[in-house]
Short mmCIF file of C-alpha atoms in Angstrom, two decimals:
data_model
loop_
_atom_site.label_atom_id
_atom_site.label_comp_id
_atom_site.label_asym_id
_atom_site.label_seq_id
_atom_site.Cartn_x
_atom_site.Cartn_y
_atom_site.Cartn_z
CA MET A 1141 -29.37 38.11 -88.20
CA GLU A 1142 -30.79 40.84 -90.46
CA GLN A 1143 -29.15 43.44 -88.24
CA ILE A 1144 -25.74 41.78 -88.63
CA GLN A 1145 -26.20 41.61 -92.40
CA ARG A 1146 -27.04 45.34 -92.54
CA VAL A 1147 -23.92 46.21 -90.55
CA VAL A 1148 -21.75 43.93 -92.70
CA GLN A 1149 -23.13 45.36 -95.95
CA ARG A 1150 -22.71 48.95 -94.75
CA ALA A 1151 -19.13 48.19 -93.71
CA ARG A 1152 -18.39 46.65 -97.12
CA ASP A 1153 -19.83 49.71 -98.87
CA LEU A 1154 -17.68 52.02 -96.74
CA ILE A 1155 -14.55 50.00 -97.49
CA VAL A 1156 -15.19 50.06 -101.24
CA SER A 1157 -16.64 53.54 -101.78
CA GLU A 1158 -14.83 55.59 -99.12
CA ASN A 1159 -11.65 53.51 -98.58
CA PHE A 1160 -12.35 52.94 -94.88
CA ALA A 1161 -10.11 50.59 -92.92
CA LEU A 1162 -11.93 47.46 -91.78
CA SER A 1163 -12.27 48.37 -88.10
CA GLY A 1164 -13.28 51.94 -88.96
CA ALA A 1165 -15.86 50.71 -91.44
CA VAL A 1166 -17.42 48.40 -88.85
CA SER A 1167 -17.46 51.19 -86.24
CA LYS A 1168 -19.12 53.63 -88.65
CA ALA A 1169 -21.64 51.00 -89.77
CA LEU A 1170 -22.53 50.38 -86.12
CA ASP A 1171 -23.07 54.13 -85.62
CA LEU A 1172 -25.44 54.16 -88.60
CA GLU A 1173 -27.25 51.10 -87.25
CA ALA A 1174 -27.57 52.71 -83.82
CA GLU A 1175 -29.64 55.48 -85.37
CA SER A 1176 -32.39 52.90 -85.90
CA ALA A 1177 -31.78 51.33 -82.43
CA LEU A 1178 -29.56 48.31 -81.84
CA GLY A 1179 -32.29 46.38 -80.11
CA PRO A 1180 -31.47 43.61 -77.62
CA ILE A 1181 -28.01 42.82 -79.02
CA ALA A 1182 -25.26 44.74 -77.27
CA GLU A 1183 -23.01 46.84 -79.51
CA ALA A 1184 -19.86 44.92 -78.55
CA GLU A 1185 -21.51 41.61 -79.39
CA LEU A 1186 -22.84 42.95 -82.68
CA GLU A 1187 -19.38 44.28 -83.56
CA GLY A 1188 -17.87 40.85 -82.90
CA LEU A 1189 -20.50 39.16 -85.06
CA ALA A 1190 -19.96 41.66 -87.88
CA MET A 1191 -16.17 41.20 -87.75
CA ARG A 1192 -16.57 37.42 -87.94
CA GLU A 1193 -18.79 37.82 -90.98
CA LEU A 1194 -16.28 40.12 -92.68
CA THR A 1195 -12.99 38.43 -91.81
CA GLY A 1196 -13.92 34.92 -90.69
CA LEU A 1197 -16.50 32.29 -91.45
CA GLY A 1198 -19.52 33.70 -89.68
CA ALA A 1199 -21.44 31.23 -87.54
CA LEU A 1200 -18.74 28.57 -88.04
CA GLN A 1201 -15.89 30.74 -86.74
CA PRO A 1202 -16.40 30.12 -82.99
CA PHE A 1203 -16.34 26.36 -83.63
CA LEU A 1204 -13.17 26.69 -85.72
CA ASP A 1205 -11.56 28.81 -83.00
CA ASP A 1206 -12.31 26.31 -80.22
CA PRO A 1207 -9.13 24.18 -79.75
CA GLN A 1208 -11.14 21.35 -78.14
CA ILE A 1209 -13.19 20.73 -81.29
CA GLU A 1210 -11.66 18.22 -83.72
CA GLU A 1211 -14.30 17.99 -86.44
CA ILE A 1212 -17.33 19.98 -87.60
CA TRP A 1213 -20.04 18.85 -89.98
CA ILE A 1214 -23.32 20.14 -91.38
CA ASN A 1215 -26.07 17.89 -92.72
CA ARG A 1216 -28.91 20.41 -93.05
CA PRO A 1217 -29.66 24.10 -92.45
CA ASN A 1218 -29.93 25.49 -88.90
CA GLN A 1219 -27.89 22.70 -87.32
CA ILE A 1220 -24.18 22.03 -86.72
CA HIS A 1221 -22.58 18.82 -85.45
CA TYR A 1222 -19.12 18.75 -83.90
CA TYR A 1223 -16.85 16.33 -82.08
CA SER A 1224 -14.69 17.25 -79.09
CA ASP A 1225 -14.89 14.90 -76.13
CA ASN A 1226 -17.95 13.35 -77.81
CA HIS A 1227 -20.59 14.10 -80.42
CA HIS A 1228 -22.49 17.38 -79.99
CA VAL A 1229 -25.40 18.88 -81.95
CA VAL A 1230 -26.09 22.63 -81.91
CA GLU A 1231 -29.19 24.35 -83.28
CA LEU A 1232 -28.47 27.84 -84.65
CA PRO A 1233 -29.85 30.09 -87.39
CA LEU A 1234 -27.94 29.09 -90.52
CA SER A 1235 -29.97 29.06 -93.71
CA ALA A 1236 -29.26 27.04 -96.85
CA ALA A 1237 -28.16 30.25 -98.62
CA GLU A 1238 -25.75 31.08 -95.79
CA ILE A 1239 -24.30 27.56 -95.92
CA ARG A 1240 -23.67 27.98 -99.66
CA ASN A 1241 -22.06 31.39 -99.14
CA LEU A 1242 -19.82 30.09 -96.34
CA THR A 1243 -18.77 27.16 -98.51
CA MET A 1244 -17.77 29.46 -101.39
CA ARG A 1245 -15.74 31.59 -98.99
CA MET A 1246 -13.99 28.49 -97.64
CA LEU A 1247 -13.21 27.26 -101.17
CA ALA A 1248 -11.86 30.63 -102.33
CA HIS A 1249 -8.47 29.98 -100.70
CA SER A 1250 -7.94 26.64 -102.45
CA GLY A 1251 -9.07 27.74 -105.90
CA ARG A 1252 -11.33 24.69 -106.10
CA ARG A 1253 -15.03 24.77 -106.85
CA VAL A 1254 -18.26 22.92 -106.26
CA ASP A 1255 -21.23 23.10 -108.61
CA ARG A 1256 -23.57 20.85 -110.54
CA LEU A 1257 -20.75 19.70 -112.83
CA THR A 1258 -18.40 19.02 -109.88
CA PRO A 1259 -20.82 18.17 -107.04
CA TYR A 1260 -18.16 17.16 -104.50
CA VAL A 1261 -14.77 18.57 -103.57
CA ASP A 1262 -11.85 18.17 -101.16
CA ALA A 1263 -9.99 21.35 -100.26
CA THR A 1264 -7.78 22.93 -97.60
CA LEU A 1265 -8.79 25.97 -95.55
CA ARG A 1266 -6.40 28.83 -94.82
CA ASP A 1267 -5.50 27.36 -91.43
CA GLY A 1268 -4.73 23.93 -92.91
CA SER A 1269 -8.04 22.30 -91.93
CA ARG A 1270 -9.48 19.84 -94.43
CA LEU A 1271 -12.82 20.63 -96.09
CA HIS A 1272 -15.08 18.11 -97.83
CA VAL A 1273 -18.31 19.20 -99.56
CA VAL A 1274 -21.01 17.20 -101.35
CA ILE A 1275 -24.10 18.85 -102.84
CA PRO A 1276 -27.38 17.74 -104.45
CA GLU A 1277 -28.08 15.82 -106.65
CA ILE A 1278 -25.41 13.61 -105.09
CA THR A 1279 -26.90 14.29 -101.65
CA LYS A 1280 -30.66 13.91 -101.36
CA HIS A 1281 -31.71 17.36 -100.12
CA HIS A 1282 -29.03 19.56 -98.54
CA TRP A 1283 -25.37 20.52 -98.84
CA SER A 1284 -23.12 18.26 -96.75
CA ILE A 1285 -20.09 20.02 -95.22
CA ASN A 1286 -17.31 18.36 -93.23
CA ILE A 1287 -14.30 20.14 -91.71
CA ARG A 1288 -11.49 18.14 -90.13
CA LYS A 1289 -9.56 20.72 -88.15
CA PHE A 1290 -5.84 21.30 -88.41
CA ARG A 1291 -3.92 20.61 -85.20
CA TYR A 1292 -1.48 23.37 -84.35
CA GLY A 1293 1.96 22.66 -82.96
CA ARG A 1294 4.70 20.26 -83.93
CA ILE A 1295 3.64 16.63 -83.51
CA THR A 1296 6.37 14.26 -82.33
CA LEU A 1297 6.56 10.62 -81.31
CA GLU A 1298 7.37 11.77 -77.78
CA LYS A 1299 4.12 13.74 -77.63
CA LEU A 1300 2.18 10.71 -78.85
CA HIS A 1301 3.87 8.70 -76.10
CA ASP A 1302 2.82 11.34 -73.54
CA PHE A 1303 -0.77 11.00 -74.81
CA ASP A 1304 -0.55 7.18 -74.46
CA ALA A 1305 -0.96 6.81 -78.22
CA VAL A 1306 2.24 4.74 -78.40
CA THR A 1307 3.90 2.59 -75.75
CA SER A 1308 7.54 2.96 -74.73
CA GLU A 1309 8.41 -0.16 -76.73
CA GLN A 1310 6.58 1.11 -79.80
CA LEU A 1311 8.25 4.52 -79.45
CA ALA A 1312 11.72 2.94 -79.51
CA LYS A 1313 10.80 0.71 -82.47
CA LEU A 1314 9.39 3.57 -84.56
CA LYS A 1315 12.34 5.86 -83.81
CA SER A 1316 14.74 3.09 -84.79
CA ALA A 1317 12.80 2.46 -88.02
CA MET A 1318 13.11 6.11 -89.06
CA GLN A 1319 16.83 6.22 -88.20
CA GLN A 1320 17.42 3.04 -90.23
CA ARG A 1321 15.47 4.51 -93.20
CA ARG A 1322 12.89 1.73 -93.17
CA SER A 1323 9.65 2.06 -95.15
CA ILE A 1324 6.41 2.10 -93.18
CA LEU A 1325 2.80 1.41 -94.15
CA ILE A 1326 0.29 3.00 -91.74
CA ALA A 1327 -3.11 1.29 -91.72
CA GLY A 1328 -6.32 2.12 -89.89
CA ALA A 1329 -9.90 3.28 -90.19
CA THR A 1330 -11.01 6.86 -90.81
CA GLN A 1331 -10.03 9.16 -87.91
CA ALA A 1332 -7.76 6.50 -86.39
CA GLY A 1333 -4.79 8.89 -86.27
CA LYS A 1334 -2.93 7.75 -89.41
CA THR A 1335 -1.95 11.22 -90.63
CA THR A 1336 -1.05 12.34 -87.10
CA LEU A 1337 1.29 9.36 -86.73
CA MET A 1338 2.78 10.03 -90.17
CA SER A 1339 3.50 13.64 -89.19
CA ALA A 1340 5.16 12.47 -85.96
CA LEU A 1341 7.33 9.97 -87.84
CA LEU A 1342 8.41 12.62 -90.35
CA ALA A 1343 9.37 14.93 -87.49
CA GLU A 1344 12.23 12.45 -86.94
CA LEU A 1345 13.82 13.32 -90.30
CA SER A 1346 17.27 14.86 -90.19
CA PRO A 1347 17.54 18.37 -91.72
CA ASP A 1348 19.61 17.14 -94.67
CA GLU A 1349 16.88 14.78 -95.94
CA ARG A 1350 14.82 15.82 -98.94
CA LEU A 1351 11.14 15.00 -98.48
CA VAL A 1352 8.57 14.82 -101.29
CA SER A 1353 4.91 14.21 -100.41
CA CYS A 1354 1.89 13.38 -102.59
CA GLU A 1355 -1.61 13.85 -101.12
CA ASP A 1356 -5.24 14.22 -102.17
CA THR A 1357 -5.38 17.42 -100.12
CA PHE A 1358 -2.64 18.96 -98.02
CA GLU A 1359 -2.87 17.42 -94.54
CA LEU A 1360 0.68 16.86 -93.31
CA MET A 1361 1.80 19.07 -90.43
CA LEU A 1362 5.57 19.46 -90.62
CA GLU A 1363 8.42 21.84 -90.00
CA HIS A 1364 11.00 20.60 -92.48
CA GLU A 1365 13.18 22.85 -94.60
CA ASP A 1366 13.73 20.64 -97.66
CA TRP A 1367 10.16 19.57 -98.40
CA VAL A 1368 8.16 19.59 -101.63
CA ALA A 1369 4.44 19.08 -100.93
CA MET A 1370 2.12 18.19 -103.83
CA GLN A 1371 -1.62 17.58 -104.03
CA VAL A 1372 -3.87 16.23 -106.77
CA ARG A 1373 -5.82 18.53 -109.07
CA PRO A 1374 -9.37 17.63 -110.12
CA GLN A 1375 -10.59 18.20 -113.64
CA SER A 1376 -12.27 21.58 -114.02
CA ALA A 1377 -15.41 22.56 -115.89
CA GLU A 1378 -13.19 24.69 -118.17
CA GLY A 1379 -11.39 21.57 -119.36
CA THR A 1380 -8.26 21.67 -117.20
CA ARG A 1381 -7.14 18.06 -117.01
CA GLU A 1382 -7.08 16.04 -113.83
CA ILE A 1383 -3.73 15.32 -112.18
CA GLY A 1384 -4.05 12.29 -109.91
CA LEU A 1385 -1.85 10.53 -107.39
CA ARG A 1386 -0.36 8.22 -110.02
CA GLU A 1387 1.12 11.16 -111.89
CA LEU A 1388 2.32 12.86 -108.69
CA VAL A 1389 4.18 9.70 -107.65
CA LYS A 1390 5.87 9.53 -111.05
CA GLN A 1391 6.82 13.23 -110.86
CA SER A 1392 8.18 12.80 -107.34
CA LEU A 1393 10.84 10.36 -108.56
CA ARG A 1394 12.33 13.14 -110.71
CA MET A 1395 12.75 15.40 -107.68
CA ARG A 1396 15.57 13.40 -106.09
CA PRO A 1397 13.75 12.61 -102.81
CA SER A 1398 15.50 10.88 -99.94
CA ARG A 1399 12.05 10.15 -98.43
CA LEU A 1400 8.76 9.71 -100.26
CA VAL A 1401 5.35 10.16 -98.63
CA ILE A 1402 2.07 9.10 -100.22
CA GLY A 1403 -1.01 10.06 -98.26
CA GLU A 1404 -4.02 7.75 -98.47
CA VAL A 1405 -3.51 5.09 -101.12
CA ARG A 1406 -6.92 4.03 -102.46
CA GLY A 1407 -6.52 2.81 -106.03
CA PRO A 1408 -4.15 2.11 -108.91
CA GLU A 1409 -1.55 4.53 -107.53
CA ALA A 1410 -0.64 1.63 -105.19
CA LEU A 1411 1.28 0.08 -108.09
CA ASP A 1412 3.29 3.26 -108.74
CA MET A 1413 4.01 3.52 -105.02
CA LEU A 1414 5.34 -0.06 -104.85
CA VAL A 1415 7.53 0.50 -107.90
CA ALA A 1416 8.85 3.79 -106.46
CA LEU A 1417 9.71 2.26 -103.08
CA ASN A 1418 11.49 -0.60 -104.83
CA SER A 1419 13.84 1.92 -106.41
CA GLY A 1420 15.70 2.33 -103.13
CA ILE A 1421 13.79 5.34 -101.76
CA PRO A 1422 12.36 4.77 -98.26
CA GLY A 1423 8.82 5.96 -97.79
CA ILE A 1424 5.69 6.17 -95.70
CA CYS A 1425 2.10 5.81 -96.86
CA THR A 1426 -1.35 5.36 -95.34
CA LEU A 1427 -4.37 3.31 -96.32
CA HIS A 1428 -7.70 2.28 -94.84
CA ALA A 1429 -7.71 -1.20 -93.30
CA ASN A 1430 -9.06 -2.99 -90.22
CA SER A 1431 -5.76 -4.61 -89.22
CA ALA A 1432 -2.09 -4.70 -90.16
CA ARG A 1433 -2.57 -7.93 -92.14
CA GLN A 1434 -5.57 -6.50 -93.95
CA GLY A 1435 -3.36 -3.56 -94.93
CA LEU A 1436 -1.00 -6.00 -96.64
CA GLN A 1437 -3.97 -7.76 -98.20
CA LYS A 1438 -5.14 -4.49 -99.76
CA LEU A 1439 -1.68 -4.01 -101.25
CA LEU A 1440 -2.18 -7.37 -102.98
CA THR A 1441 -5.43 -6.14 -104.57
CA LEU A 1442 -5.24 -2.36 -105.16
CA PRO A 1443 -2.44 -2.57 -107.78
CA LEU A 1444 -4.69 -4.86 -109.84
CA LEU A 1445 -6.73 -1.75 -110.65
CA ALA A 1446 -3.76 -0.42 -112.65
CA GLY A 1447 -4.02 -3.03 -115.40
CA GLU A 1448 -4.72 -6.59 -116.40
CA ASN A 1449 -1.11 -7.78 -116.48
CA ILE A 1450 -0.45 -7.41 -112.74
CA THR A 1451 -0.09 -10.78 -111.04
CA GLU A 1452 0.17 -11.93 -107.43
CA SER A 1453 3.53 -13.55 -108.20
CA PHE A 1454 4.77 -10.05 -109.09
CA LEU A 1455 3.11 -8.24 -106.18
CA ARG A 1456 4.33 -10.37 -103.26
CA PRO A 1457 8.08 -9.82 -103.79
CA THR A 1458 7.38 -6.20 -104.77
CA ILE A 1459 5.57 -5.55 -101.48
CA LEU A 1460 8.39 -7.31 -99.61
CA GLY A 1461 10.90 -4.97 -101.26
CA ALA A 1462 8.77 -1.88 -100.66
CA PHE A 1463 7.78 -2.07 -96.97
CA ASP A 1464 9.52 -3.09 -93.76
CA LEU A 1465 6.76 -2.39 -91.23
CA VAL A 1466 2.98 -2.14 -91.07
CA VAL A 1467 1.69 0.04 -88.22
CA PHE A 1468 -1.98 -0.36 -87.36
CA CYS A 1469 -3.80 2.54 -85.64
CA ARG A 1470 -7.14 2.20 -83.91
CA ARG A 1471 -9.59 4.66 -82.38
CA ASP A 1472 -11.49 3.11 -79.48
CA GLU A 1473 -15.10 3.75 -78.46
CA SER A 1474 -14.05 6.59 -76.15
CA GLY A 1475 -12.33 8.37 -79.05
CA VAL A 1476 -8.74 7.64 -77.92
CA ARG A 1477 -6.34 6.89 -80.79
CA ARG A 1478 -3.55 4.37 -80.26
CA VAL A 1479 -1.04 2.30 -82.19
CA GLU A 1480 -2.38 -1.20 -81.70
CA GLU A 1481 0.16 -3.26 -83.66
CA ILE A 1482 3.52 -3.00 -85.43
CA LEU A 1483 3.99 -5.87 -87.86
CA GLU A 1484 7.33 -6.75 -89.45
CA VAL A 1485 6.87 -7.43 -93.17
CA SER A 1486 8.52 -10.72 -94.08
CA ASP A 1487 8.15 -13.44 -96.68
CA GLU A 1488 6.53 -15.64 -94.03
CA VAL A 1489 3.96 -12.94 -93.16
CA LEU A 1490 3.13 -12.40 -96.82
CA GLN A 1491 2.74 -16.13 -97.42
CA ARG A 1492 0.18 -16.24 -94.62
CA THR A 1493 -1.67 -13.21 -96.03
CA PRO A 1494 -4.62 -14.48 -98.09
#
């Protein structure tokens, strides 16, 4: 590891002081290192390691490059966990200082920060992967890093059908719902495939539709021409004010959307979402729930966080006017994600929702 660091530092010095191109700087640094013997590491391997340190994310880069890996997380130094076909644990030399440096490099793209004043952060990597970081004193000892990788390629309902994530009957029903401009609530646990399904549904939009999306961090994977994507902004240590989902939803209504997307409703923004969807704009949103009915139940409780004057007699007809379908996604014990239920929202269903 020290050898790699010497090569990387020499290459950086050459780039800055002598205006070397990156590849030339690495090659020259390797020549200088060879004078003191490369040791057991082959030059080609050392060059690859040095390039990953300079242009990528060091020890994490091979895991990010592997298309079979869905998620990567770090709980402590010298160990990486990842999920592909199942849970894997890899021991490798990765010190606490290197974890901090890698985290700062990952955050540089988003402009967000993590420090003692802001000890946790959500951000997006350059490739679209989602990064979550929590540091002490919130965690007990070590920095906690989680990367949910971005899936390349256009996601469609047909592809989900090919992967057995939706049945033929569900495929037809979801396509019809998008064509009829119906509003859809997607419910499920973490990693159940909610955002993937949302992206597939939005791939059904016609080119003349104007889409506005509001998310905690950018996660949607779309190829749509008329699309305004917005994400929340946390308060900064310099005093920059926080901009949350509630404000984004209000701003979205001034952008003349023909479809509104709200990613991951967790709190009082549920009220603003219900009001927005009752204005005649069809939409899609996601929330955490253990069934389709529990998704509706959460919509009867989350808006209460917005103020004391919200009543159930107001919420029930408002939910009925906001959503047409609840789609429940589940991830089974083998890791396969499927649509388990599509529930039609009706007055009868709401009356039977506790």
